[in-house]
PDB file of C-alpha atoms and ligand atoms in Angstrom:
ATOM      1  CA  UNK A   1      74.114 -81.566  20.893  1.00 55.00           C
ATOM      2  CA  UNK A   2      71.498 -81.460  23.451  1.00 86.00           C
ATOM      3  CA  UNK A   3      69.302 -84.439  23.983  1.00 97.00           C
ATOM      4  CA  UNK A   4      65.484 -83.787  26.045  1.00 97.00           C
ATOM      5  CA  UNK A   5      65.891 -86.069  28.904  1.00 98.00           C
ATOM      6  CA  UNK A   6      62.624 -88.759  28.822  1.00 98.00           C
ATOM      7  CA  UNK A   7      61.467 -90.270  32.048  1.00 98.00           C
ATOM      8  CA  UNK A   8      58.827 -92.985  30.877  1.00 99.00           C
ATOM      9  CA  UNK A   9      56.947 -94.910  33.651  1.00 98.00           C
ATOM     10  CA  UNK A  10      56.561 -98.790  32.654  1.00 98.00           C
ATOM     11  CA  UNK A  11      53.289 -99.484  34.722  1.00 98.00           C
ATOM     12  CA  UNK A  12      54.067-103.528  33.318  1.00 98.00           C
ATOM     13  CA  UNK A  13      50.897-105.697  34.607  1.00 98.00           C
ATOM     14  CA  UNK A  14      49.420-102.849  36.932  1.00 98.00           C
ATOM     15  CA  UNK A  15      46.440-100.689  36.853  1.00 98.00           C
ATOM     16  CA  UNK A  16      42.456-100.931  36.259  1.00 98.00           C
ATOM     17  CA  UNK A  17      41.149 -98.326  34.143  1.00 98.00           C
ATOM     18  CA  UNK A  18      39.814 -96.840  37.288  1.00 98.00           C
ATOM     19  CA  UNK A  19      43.377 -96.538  38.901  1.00 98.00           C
ATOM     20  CA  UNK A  20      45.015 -95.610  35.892  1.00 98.00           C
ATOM     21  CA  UNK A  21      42.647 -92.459  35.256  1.00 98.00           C
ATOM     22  CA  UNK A  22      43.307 -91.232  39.136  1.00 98.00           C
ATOM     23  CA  UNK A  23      47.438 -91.889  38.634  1.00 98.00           C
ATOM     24  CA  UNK A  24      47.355 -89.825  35.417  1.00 98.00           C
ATOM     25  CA  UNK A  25      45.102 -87.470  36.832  1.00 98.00           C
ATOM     26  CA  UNK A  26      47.952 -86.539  39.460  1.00 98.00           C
ATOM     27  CA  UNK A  27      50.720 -87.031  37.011  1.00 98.00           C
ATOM     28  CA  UNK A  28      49.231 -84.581  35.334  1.00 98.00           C
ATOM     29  CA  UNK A  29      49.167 -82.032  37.301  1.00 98.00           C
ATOM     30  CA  UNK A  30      52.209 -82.770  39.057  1.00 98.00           C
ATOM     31  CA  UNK A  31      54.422 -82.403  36.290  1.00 98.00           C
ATOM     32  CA  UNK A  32      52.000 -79.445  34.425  1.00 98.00           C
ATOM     33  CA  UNK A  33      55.335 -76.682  34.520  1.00 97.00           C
ATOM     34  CA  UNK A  34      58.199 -78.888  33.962  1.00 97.00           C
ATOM     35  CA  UNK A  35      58.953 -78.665  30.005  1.00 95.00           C
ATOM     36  CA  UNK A  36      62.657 -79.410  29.966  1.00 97.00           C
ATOM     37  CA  UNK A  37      62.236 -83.136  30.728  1.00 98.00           C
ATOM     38  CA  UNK A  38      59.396 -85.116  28.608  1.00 98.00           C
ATOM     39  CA  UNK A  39      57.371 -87.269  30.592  1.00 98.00           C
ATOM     40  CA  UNK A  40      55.776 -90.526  29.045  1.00 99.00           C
ATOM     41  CA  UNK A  41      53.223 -93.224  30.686  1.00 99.00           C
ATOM     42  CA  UNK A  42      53.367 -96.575  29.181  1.00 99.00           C
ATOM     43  CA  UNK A  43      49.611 -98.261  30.824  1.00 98.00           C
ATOM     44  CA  UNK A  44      48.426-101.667  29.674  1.00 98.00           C
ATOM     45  CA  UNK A  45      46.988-102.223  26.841  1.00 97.00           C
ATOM     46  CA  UNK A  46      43.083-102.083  28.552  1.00 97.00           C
ATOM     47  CA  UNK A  47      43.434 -98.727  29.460  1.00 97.00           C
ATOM     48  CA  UNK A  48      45.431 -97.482  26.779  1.00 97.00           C
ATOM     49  CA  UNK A  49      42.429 -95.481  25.092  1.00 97.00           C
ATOM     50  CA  UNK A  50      41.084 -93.898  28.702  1.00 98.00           C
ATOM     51  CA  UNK A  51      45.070 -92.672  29.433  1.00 98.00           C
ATOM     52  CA  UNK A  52      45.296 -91.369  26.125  1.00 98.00           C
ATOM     53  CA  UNK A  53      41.905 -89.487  25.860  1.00 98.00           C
ATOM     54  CA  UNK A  54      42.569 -88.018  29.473  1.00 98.00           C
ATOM     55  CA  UNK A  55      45.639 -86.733  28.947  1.00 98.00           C
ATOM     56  CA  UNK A  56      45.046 -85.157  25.357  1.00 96.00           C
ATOM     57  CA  UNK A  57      45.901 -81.748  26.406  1.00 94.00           C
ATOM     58  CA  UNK A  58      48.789 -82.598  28.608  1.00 98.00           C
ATOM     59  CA  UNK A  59      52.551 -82.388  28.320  1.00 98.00           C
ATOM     60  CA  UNK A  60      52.129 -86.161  29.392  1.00 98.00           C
ATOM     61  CA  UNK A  61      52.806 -88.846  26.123  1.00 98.00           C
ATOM     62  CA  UNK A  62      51.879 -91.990  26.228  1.00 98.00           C
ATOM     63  CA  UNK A  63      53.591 -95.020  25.145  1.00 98.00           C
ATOM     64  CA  UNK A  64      52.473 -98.692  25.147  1.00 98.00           C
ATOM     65  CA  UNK A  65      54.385-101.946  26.666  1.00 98.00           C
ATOM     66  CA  UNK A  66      54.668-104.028  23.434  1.00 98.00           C
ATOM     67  CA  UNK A  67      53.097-104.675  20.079  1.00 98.00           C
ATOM     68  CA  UNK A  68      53.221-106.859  17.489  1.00 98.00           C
ATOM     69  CA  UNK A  69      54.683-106.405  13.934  1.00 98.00           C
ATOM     70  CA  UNK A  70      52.447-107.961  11.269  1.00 98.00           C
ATOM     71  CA  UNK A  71      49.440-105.225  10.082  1.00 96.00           C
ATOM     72  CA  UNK A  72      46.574-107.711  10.683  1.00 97.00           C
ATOM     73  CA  UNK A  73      45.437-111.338  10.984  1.00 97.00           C
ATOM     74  CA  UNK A  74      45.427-114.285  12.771  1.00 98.00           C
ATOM     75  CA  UNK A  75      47.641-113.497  16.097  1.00 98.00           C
ATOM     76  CA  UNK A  76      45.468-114.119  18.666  1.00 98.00           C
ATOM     77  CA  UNK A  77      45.714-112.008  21.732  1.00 96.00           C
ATOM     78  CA  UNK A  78      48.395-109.505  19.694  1.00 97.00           C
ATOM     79  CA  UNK A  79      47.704-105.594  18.907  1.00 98.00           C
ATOM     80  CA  UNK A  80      49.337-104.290  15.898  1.00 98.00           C
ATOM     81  CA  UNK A  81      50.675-100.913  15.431  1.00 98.00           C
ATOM     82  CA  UNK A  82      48.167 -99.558  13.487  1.00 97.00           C
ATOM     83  CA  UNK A  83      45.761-100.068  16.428  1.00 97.00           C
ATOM     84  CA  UNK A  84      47.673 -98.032  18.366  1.00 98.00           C
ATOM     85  CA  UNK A  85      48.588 -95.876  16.218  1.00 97.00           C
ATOM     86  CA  UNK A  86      47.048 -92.052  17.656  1.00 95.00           C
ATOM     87  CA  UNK A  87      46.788 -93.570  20.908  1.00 97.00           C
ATOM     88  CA  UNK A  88      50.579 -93.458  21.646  1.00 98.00           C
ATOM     89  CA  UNK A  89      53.518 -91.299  20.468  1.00 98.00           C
ATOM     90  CA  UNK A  90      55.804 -94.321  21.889  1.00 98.00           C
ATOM     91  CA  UNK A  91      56.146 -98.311  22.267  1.00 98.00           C
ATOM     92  CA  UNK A  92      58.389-100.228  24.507  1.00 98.00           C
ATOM     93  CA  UNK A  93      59.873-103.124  22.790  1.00 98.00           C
ATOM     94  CA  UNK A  94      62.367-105.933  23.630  1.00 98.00           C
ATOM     95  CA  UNK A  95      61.603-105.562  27.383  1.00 98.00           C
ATOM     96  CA  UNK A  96      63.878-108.187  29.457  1.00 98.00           C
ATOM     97  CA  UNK A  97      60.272-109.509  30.895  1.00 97.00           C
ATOM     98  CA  UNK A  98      59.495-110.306  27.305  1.00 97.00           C
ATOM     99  CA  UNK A  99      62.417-111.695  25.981  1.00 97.00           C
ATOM    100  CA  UNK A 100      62.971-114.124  28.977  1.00 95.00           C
ATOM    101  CA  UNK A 101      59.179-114.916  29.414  1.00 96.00           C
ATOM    102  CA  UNK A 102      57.920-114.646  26.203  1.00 95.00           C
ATOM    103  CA  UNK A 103      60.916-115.549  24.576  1.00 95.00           C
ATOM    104  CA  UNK A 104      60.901-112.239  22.195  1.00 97.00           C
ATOM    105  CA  UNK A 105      64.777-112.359  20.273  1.00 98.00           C
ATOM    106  CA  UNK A 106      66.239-109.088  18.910  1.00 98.00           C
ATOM    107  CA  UNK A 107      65.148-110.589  14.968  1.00 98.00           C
ATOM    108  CA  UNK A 108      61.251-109.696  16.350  1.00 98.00           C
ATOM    109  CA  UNK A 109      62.598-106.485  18.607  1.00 98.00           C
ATOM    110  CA  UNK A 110      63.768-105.357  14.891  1.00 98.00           C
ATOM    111  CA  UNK A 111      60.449-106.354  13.074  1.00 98.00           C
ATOM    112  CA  UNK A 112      59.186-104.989  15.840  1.00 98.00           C
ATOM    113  CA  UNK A 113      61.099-101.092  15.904  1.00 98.00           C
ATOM    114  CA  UNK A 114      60.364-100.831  11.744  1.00 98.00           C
ATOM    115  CA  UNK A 115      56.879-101.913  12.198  1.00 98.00           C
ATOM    116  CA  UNK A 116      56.520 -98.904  14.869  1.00 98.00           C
ATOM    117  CA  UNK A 117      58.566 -96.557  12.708  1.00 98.00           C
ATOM    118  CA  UNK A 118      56.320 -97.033   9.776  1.00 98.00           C
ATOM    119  CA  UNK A 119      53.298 -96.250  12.044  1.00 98.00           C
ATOM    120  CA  UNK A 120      54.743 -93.184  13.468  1.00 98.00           C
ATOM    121  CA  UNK A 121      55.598 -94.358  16.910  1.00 98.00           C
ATOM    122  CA  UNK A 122      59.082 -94.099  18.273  1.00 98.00           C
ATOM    123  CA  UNK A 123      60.274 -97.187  19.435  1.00 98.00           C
ATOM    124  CA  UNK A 124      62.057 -97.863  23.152  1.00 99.00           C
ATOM    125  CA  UNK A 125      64.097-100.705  22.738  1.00 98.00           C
ATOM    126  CA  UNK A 126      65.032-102.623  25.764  1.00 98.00           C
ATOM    127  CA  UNK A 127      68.272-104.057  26.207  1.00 98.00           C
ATOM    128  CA  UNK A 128      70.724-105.365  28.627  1.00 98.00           C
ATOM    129  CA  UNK A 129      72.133-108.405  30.749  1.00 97.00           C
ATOM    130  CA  UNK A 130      71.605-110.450  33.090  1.00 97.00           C
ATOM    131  CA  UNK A 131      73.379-110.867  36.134  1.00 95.00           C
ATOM    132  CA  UNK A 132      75.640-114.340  34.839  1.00 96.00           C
ATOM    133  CA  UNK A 133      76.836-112.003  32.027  1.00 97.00           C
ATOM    134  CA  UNK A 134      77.607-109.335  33.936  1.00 96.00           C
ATOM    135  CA  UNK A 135      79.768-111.413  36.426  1.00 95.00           C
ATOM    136  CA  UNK A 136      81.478-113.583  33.675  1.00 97.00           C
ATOM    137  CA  UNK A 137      82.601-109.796  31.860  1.00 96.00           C
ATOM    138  CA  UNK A 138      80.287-110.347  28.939  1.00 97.00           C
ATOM    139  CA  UNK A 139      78.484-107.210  29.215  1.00 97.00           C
ATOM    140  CA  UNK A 140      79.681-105.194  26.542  1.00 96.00           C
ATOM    141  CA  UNK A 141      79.524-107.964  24.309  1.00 97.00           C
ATOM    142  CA  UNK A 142      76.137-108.809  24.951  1.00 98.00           C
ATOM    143  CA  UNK A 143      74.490-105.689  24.534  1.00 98.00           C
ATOM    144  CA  UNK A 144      76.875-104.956  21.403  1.00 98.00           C
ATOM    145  CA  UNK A 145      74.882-107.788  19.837  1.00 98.00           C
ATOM    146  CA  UNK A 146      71.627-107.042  21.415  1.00 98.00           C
ATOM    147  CA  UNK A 147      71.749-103.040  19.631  1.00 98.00           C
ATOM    148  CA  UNK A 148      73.243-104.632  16.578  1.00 98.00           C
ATOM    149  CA  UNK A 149      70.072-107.223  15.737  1.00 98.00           C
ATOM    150  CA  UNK A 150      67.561-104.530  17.001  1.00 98.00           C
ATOM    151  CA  UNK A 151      69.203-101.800  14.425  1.00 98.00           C
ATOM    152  CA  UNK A 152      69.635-103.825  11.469  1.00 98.00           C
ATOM    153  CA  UNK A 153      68.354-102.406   8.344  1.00 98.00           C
ATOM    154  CA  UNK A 154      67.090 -98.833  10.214  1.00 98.00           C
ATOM    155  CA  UNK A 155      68.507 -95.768   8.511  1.00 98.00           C
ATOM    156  CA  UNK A 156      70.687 -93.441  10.190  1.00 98.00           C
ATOM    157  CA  UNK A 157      67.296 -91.168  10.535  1.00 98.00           C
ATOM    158  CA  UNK A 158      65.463 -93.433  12.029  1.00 98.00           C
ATOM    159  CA  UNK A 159      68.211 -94.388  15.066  1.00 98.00           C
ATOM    160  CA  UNK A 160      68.810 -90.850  15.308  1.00 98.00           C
ATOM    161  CA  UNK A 161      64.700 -90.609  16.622  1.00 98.00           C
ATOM    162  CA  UNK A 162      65.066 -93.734  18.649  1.00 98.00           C
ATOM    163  CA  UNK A 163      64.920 -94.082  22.665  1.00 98.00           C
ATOM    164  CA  UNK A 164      67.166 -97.174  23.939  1.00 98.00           C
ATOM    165  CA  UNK A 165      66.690 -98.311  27.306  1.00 98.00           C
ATOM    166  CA  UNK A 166      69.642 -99.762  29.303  1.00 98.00           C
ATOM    167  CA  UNK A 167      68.067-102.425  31.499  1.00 98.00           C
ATOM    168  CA  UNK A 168      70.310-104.716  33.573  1.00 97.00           C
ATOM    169  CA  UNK A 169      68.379-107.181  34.344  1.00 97.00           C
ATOM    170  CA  UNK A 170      69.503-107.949  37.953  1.00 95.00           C
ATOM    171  CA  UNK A 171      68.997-104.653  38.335  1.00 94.00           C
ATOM    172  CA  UNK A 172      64.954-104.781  37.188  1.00 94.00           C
ATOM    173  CA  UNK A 173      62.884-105.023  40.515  1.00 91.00           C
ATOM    174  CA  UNK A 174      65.792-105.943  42.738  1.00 92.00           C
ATOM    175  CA  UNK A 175      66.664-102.835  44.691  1.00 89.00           C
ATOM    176  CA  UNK A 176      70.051-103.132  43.222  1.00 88.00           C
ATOM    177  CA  UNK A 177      71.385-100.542  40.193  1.00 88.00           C
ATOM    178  CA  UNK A 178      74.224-100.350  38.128  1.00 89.00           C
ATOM    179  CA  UNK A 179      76.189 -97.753  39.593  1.00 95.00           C
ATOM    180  CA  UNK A 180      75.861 -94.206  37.651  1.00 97.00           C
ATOM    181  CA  UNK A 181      79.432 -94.651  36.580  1.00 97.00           C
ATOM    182  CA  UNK A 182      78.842 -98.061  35.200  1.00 96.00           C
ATOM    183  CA  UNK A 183      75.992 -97.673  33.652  1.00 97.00           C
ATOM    184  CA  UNK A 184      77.521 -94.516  31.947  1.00 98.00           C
ATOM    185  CA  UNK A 185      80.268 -96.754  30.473  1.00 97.00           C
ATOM    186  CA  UNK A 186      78.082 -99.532  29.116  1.00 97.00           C
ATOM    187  CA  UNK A 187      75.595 -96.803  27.232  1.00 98.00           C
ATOM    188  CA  UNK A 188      78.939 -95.073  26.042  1.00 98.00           C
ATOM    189  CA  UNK A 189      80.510 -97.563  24.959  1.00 97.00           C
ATOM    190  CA  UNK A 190      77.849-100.427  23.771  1.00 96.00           C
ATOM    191  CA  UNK A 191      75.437 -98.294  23.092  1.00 98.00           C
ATOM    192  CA  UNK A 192      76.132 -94.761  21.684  1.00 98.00           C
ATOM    193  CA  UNK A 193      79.896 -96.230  21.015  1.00 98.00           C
ATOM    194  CA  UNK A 194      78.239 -99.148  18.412  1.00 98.00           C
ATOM    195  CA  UNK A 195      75.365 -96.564  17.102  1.00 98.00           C
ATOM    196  CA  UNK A 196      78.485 -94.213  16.280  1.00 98.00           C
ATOM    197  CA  UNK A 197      80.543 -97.302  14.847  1.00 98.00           C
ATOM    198  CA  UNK A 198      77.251 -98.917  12.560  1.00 98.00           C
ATOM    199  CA  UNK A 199      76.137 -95.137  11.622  1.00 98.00           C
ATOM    200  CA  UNK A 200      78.311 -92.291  12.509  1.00 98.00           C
ATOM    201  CA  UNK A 201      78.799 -89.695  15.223  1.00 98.00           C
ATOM    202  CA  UNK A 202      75.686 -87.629  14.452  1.00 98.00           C
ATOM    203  CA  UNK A 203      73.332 -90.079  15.016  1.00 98.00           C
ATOM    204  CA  UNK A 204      75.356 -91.533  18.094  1.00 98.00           C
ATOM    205  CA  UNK A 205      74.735 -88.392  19.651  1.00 98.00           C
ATOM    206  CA  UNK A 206      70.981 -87.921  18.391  1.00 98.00           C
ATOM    207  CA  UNK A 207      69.742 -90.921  19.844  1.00 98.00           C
ATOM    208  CA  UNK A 208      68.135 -90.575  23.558  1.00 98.00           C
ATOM    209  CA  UNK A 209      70.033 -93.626  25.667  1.00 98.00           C
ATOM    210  CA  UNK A 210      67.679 -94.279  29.062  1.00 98.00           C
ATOM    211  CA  UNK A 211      68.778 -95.662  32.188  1.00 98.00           C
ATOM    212  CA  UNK A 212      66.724 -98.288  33.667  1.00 97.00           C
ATOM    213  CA  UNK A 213      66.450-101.001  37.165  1.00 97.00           C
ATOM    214  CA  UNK A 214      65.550 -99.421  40.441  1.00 95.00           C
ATOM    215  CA  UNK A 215      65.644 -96.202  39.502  1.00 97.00           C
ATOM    216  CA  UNK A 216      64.595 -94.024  42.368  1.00 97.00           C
ATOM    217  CA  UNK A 217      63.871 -90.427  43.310  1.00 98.00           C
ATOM    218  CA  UNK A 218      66.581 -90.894  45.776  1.00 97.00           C
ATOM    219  CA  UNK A 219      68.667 -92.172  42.966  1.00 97.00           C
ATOM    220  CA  UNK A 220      67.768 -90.423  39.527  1.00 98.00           C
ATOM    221  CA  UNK A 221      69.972 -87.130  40.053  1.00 98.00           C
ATOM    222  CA  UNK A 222      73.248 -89.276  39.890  1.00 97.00           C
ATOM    223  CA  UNK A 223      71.951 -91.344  37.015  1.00 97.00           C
ATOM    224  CA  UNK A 224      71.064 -87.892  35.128  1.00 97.00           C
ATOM    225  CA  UNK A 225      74.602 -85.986  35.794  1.00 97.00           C
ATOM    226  CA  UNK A 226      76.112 -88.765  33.440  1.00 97.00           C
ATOM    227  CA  UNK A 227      77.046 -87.529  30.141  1.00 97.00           C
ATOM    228  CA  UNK A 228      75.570 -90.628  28.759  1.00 98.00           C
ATOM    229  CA  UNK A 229      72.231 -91.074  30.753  1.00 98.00           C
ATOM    230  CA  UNK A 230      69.446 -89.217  28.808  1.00 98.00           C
ATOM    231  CA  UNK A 231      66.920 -90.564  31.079  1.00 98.00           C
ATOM    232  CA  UNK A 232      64.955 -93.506  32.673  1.00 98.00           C
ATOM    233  CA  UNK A 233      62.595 -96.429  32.291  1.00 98.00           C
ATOM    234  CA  UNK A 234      60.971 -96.541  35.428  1.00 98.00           C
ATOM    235  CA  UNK A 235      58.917 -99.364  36.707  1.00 98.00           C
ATOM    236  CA  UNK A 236      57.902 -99.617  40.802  1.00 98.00           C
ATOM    237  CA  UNK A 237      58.630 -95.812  41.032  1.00 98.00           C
ATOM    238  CA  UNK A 238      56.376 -94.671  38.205  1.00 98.00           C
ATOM    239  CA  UNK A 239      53.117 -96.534  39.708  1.00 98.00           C
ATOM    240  CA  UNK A 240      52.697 -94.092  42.533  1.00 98.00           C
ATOM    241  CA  UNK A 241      52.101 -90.146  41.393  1.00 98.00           C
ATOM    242  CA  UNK A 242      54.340 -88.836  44.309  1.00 98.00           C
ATOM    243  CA  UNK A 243      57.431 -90.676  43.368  1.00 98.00           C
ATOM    244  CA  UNK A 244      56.804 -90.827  39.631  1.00 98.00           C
ATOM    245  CA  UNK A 245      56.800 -87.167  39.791  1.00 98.00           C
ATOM    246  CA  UNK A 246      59.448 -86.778  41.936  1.00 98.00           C
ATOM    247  CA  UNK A 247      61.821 -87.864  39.667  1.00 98.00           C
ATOM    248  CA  UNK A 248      60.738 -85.685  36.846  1.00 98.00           C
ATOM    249  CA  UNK A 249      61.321 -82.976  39.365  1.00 98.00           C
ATOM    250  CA  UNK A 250      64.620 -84.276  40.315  1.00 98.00           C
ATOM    251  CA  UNK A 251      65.633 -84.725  36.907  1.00 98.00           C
ATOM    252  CA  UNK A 252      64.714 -81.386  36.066  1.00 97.00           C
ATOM    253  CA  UNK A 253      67.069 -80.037  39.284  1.00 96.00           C
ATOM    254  CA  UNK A 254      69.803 -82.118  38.251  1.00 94.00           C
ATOM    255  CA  UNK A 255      69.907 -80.555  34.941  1.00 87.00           C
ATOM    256  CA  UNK A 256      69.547 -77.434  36.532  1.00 85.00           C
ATOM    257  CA  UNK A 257      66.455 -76.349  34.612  1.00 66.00           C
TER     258      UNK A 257
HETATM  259  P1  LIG B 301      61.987-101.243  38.280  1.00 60.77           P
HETATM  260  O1  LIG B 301      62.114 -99.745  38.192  1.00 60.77           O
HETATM  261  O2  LIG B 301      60.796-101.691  39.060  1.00 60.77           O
HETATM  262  O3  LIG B 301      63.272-101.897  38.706  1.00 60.77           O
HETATM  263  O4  LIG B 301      61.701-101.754  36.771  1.00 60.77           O
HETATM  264  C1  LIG B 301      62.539-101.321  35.768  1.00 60.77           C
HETATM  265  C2  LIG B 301      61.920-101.722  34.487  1.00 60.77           C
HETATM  266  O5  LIG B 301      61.869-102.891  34.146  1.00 60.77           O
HETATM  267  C3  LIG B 301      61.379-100.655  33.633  1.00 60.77           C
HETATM  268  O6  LIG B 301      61.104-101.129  32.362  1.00 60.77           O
END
């Protein structure tokens, strides 16, 4: 089974409409020929509509950086899907930044994914540790539970069309990454290896498992020879054209295509 690797930039709290039009303007046309890896922009919110309208014609999608799961109402300063819905082909949810500063738990990332699915937008689910975890061994325990609660209830169909991003958190910002091997083993074995043990081996294989924290040019080949590693959430790296497309580029090489 072969999975479309997905480099998706997370542009987080970055970017005027002005600044996002000129960095999708050279995304654009940096990454025009390369069809064997997809390429996805995730702007704020502001200049969602602008990013969206400008690259219409593009091999460029779009995703957004949250959203939240009711259809209307009194939720001040929240977008629901259906707002989005045409804007974006993709929404990040369950982001580390918004579970530890906005306190989002994997019961809302789940409201969040079937809220997206019914809408028509493929959900990126966020998940991984944090550095105490990591060092105490609870890794694979703690993201078993994390892709557990965000899964409940979805349909074997509906994982199968999902992108999960593997985030460790010390890893988000720090200049520091799992190492290719390692994060290999944690989206083999508490990722793909739960998704194959809730649903079955099909869908285990379906689903489109990104790599994510200080991912790199200089670093995305080795993340992308992994079996495991369909990809990468990139934040710093995606907010400057060069690099951003760099790594599609690099992806593409490493995957020989
Ligand atoms: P950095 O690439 O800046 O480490 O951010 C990763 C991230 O959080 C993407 O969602």
């Amino acid at each position: 089974m072969s999975r479309k690797p997905i480099i998706a930039g997370n542009w987080k709290m970055n970017k005027t409409i002005d600044d996002a039009l000129e960095l999708v303007r050279s995304i654009r046309a940096g990454v025009r020929d390369i069809d064997s890896v997809e390429t996805v922009v995730c702007p704020p919110f502001i200049t969602l509509s602008a990013v969206s309208d400008s690259l219409a014609t593009s091999n460029v999608g779009v995703g957004a950086q949250n959203v939240y799961f009711e259809e209307s109402g009194a939720y001040t300063g929240e977008t629901a899907p259906d707002m989005i819905e045409g804007l974006v082909s993709y929404c990040i949810i369950g982001h580390s930044e918004r579970r530890q500063v906005f306190g989002e738990s994997d019961e809302w990332v789940n409201k969040k994914a079937k809220a997206l699915i019914a809408h028509g937008i493929t959900p990126i689910i966020c998940v991984g540790e944090s550095l105490e975890q990591n060092q105490a061994g609870e890794t694979e325990s703690f993201v078993r539970g994390q892709i557990e609660g965000s899964l409940d209830g979805l349909t074997a169909e509906q994982v199968a069309n999902l992108v999960i991003a593997y985030e460790p958190i010390w890893a988000i910002g720090t200049g520091l990454t799992a190492t290719p091997v390692d994060a290999n083993r944690t989206i083999g074995i508490s990722i793909r290896g739960v998704v194959a043990d809730l649903y079955d081996e099909a869908t285990a294989q379906s689903v489109r498992i990104q790599y994510g924290g200080s991912a790199k040019p200089e670093n995305i080949a080795s993340f992308m020879l992994q079996p495991d590693i369909d990809g990468a959430l990139v934040g710093g790296a995606s907010l400057k054209a060069d690099s951003f497309v760099k790594m599609i580029e690099e992806t593409a090489g490493a995957l020989g295509s």
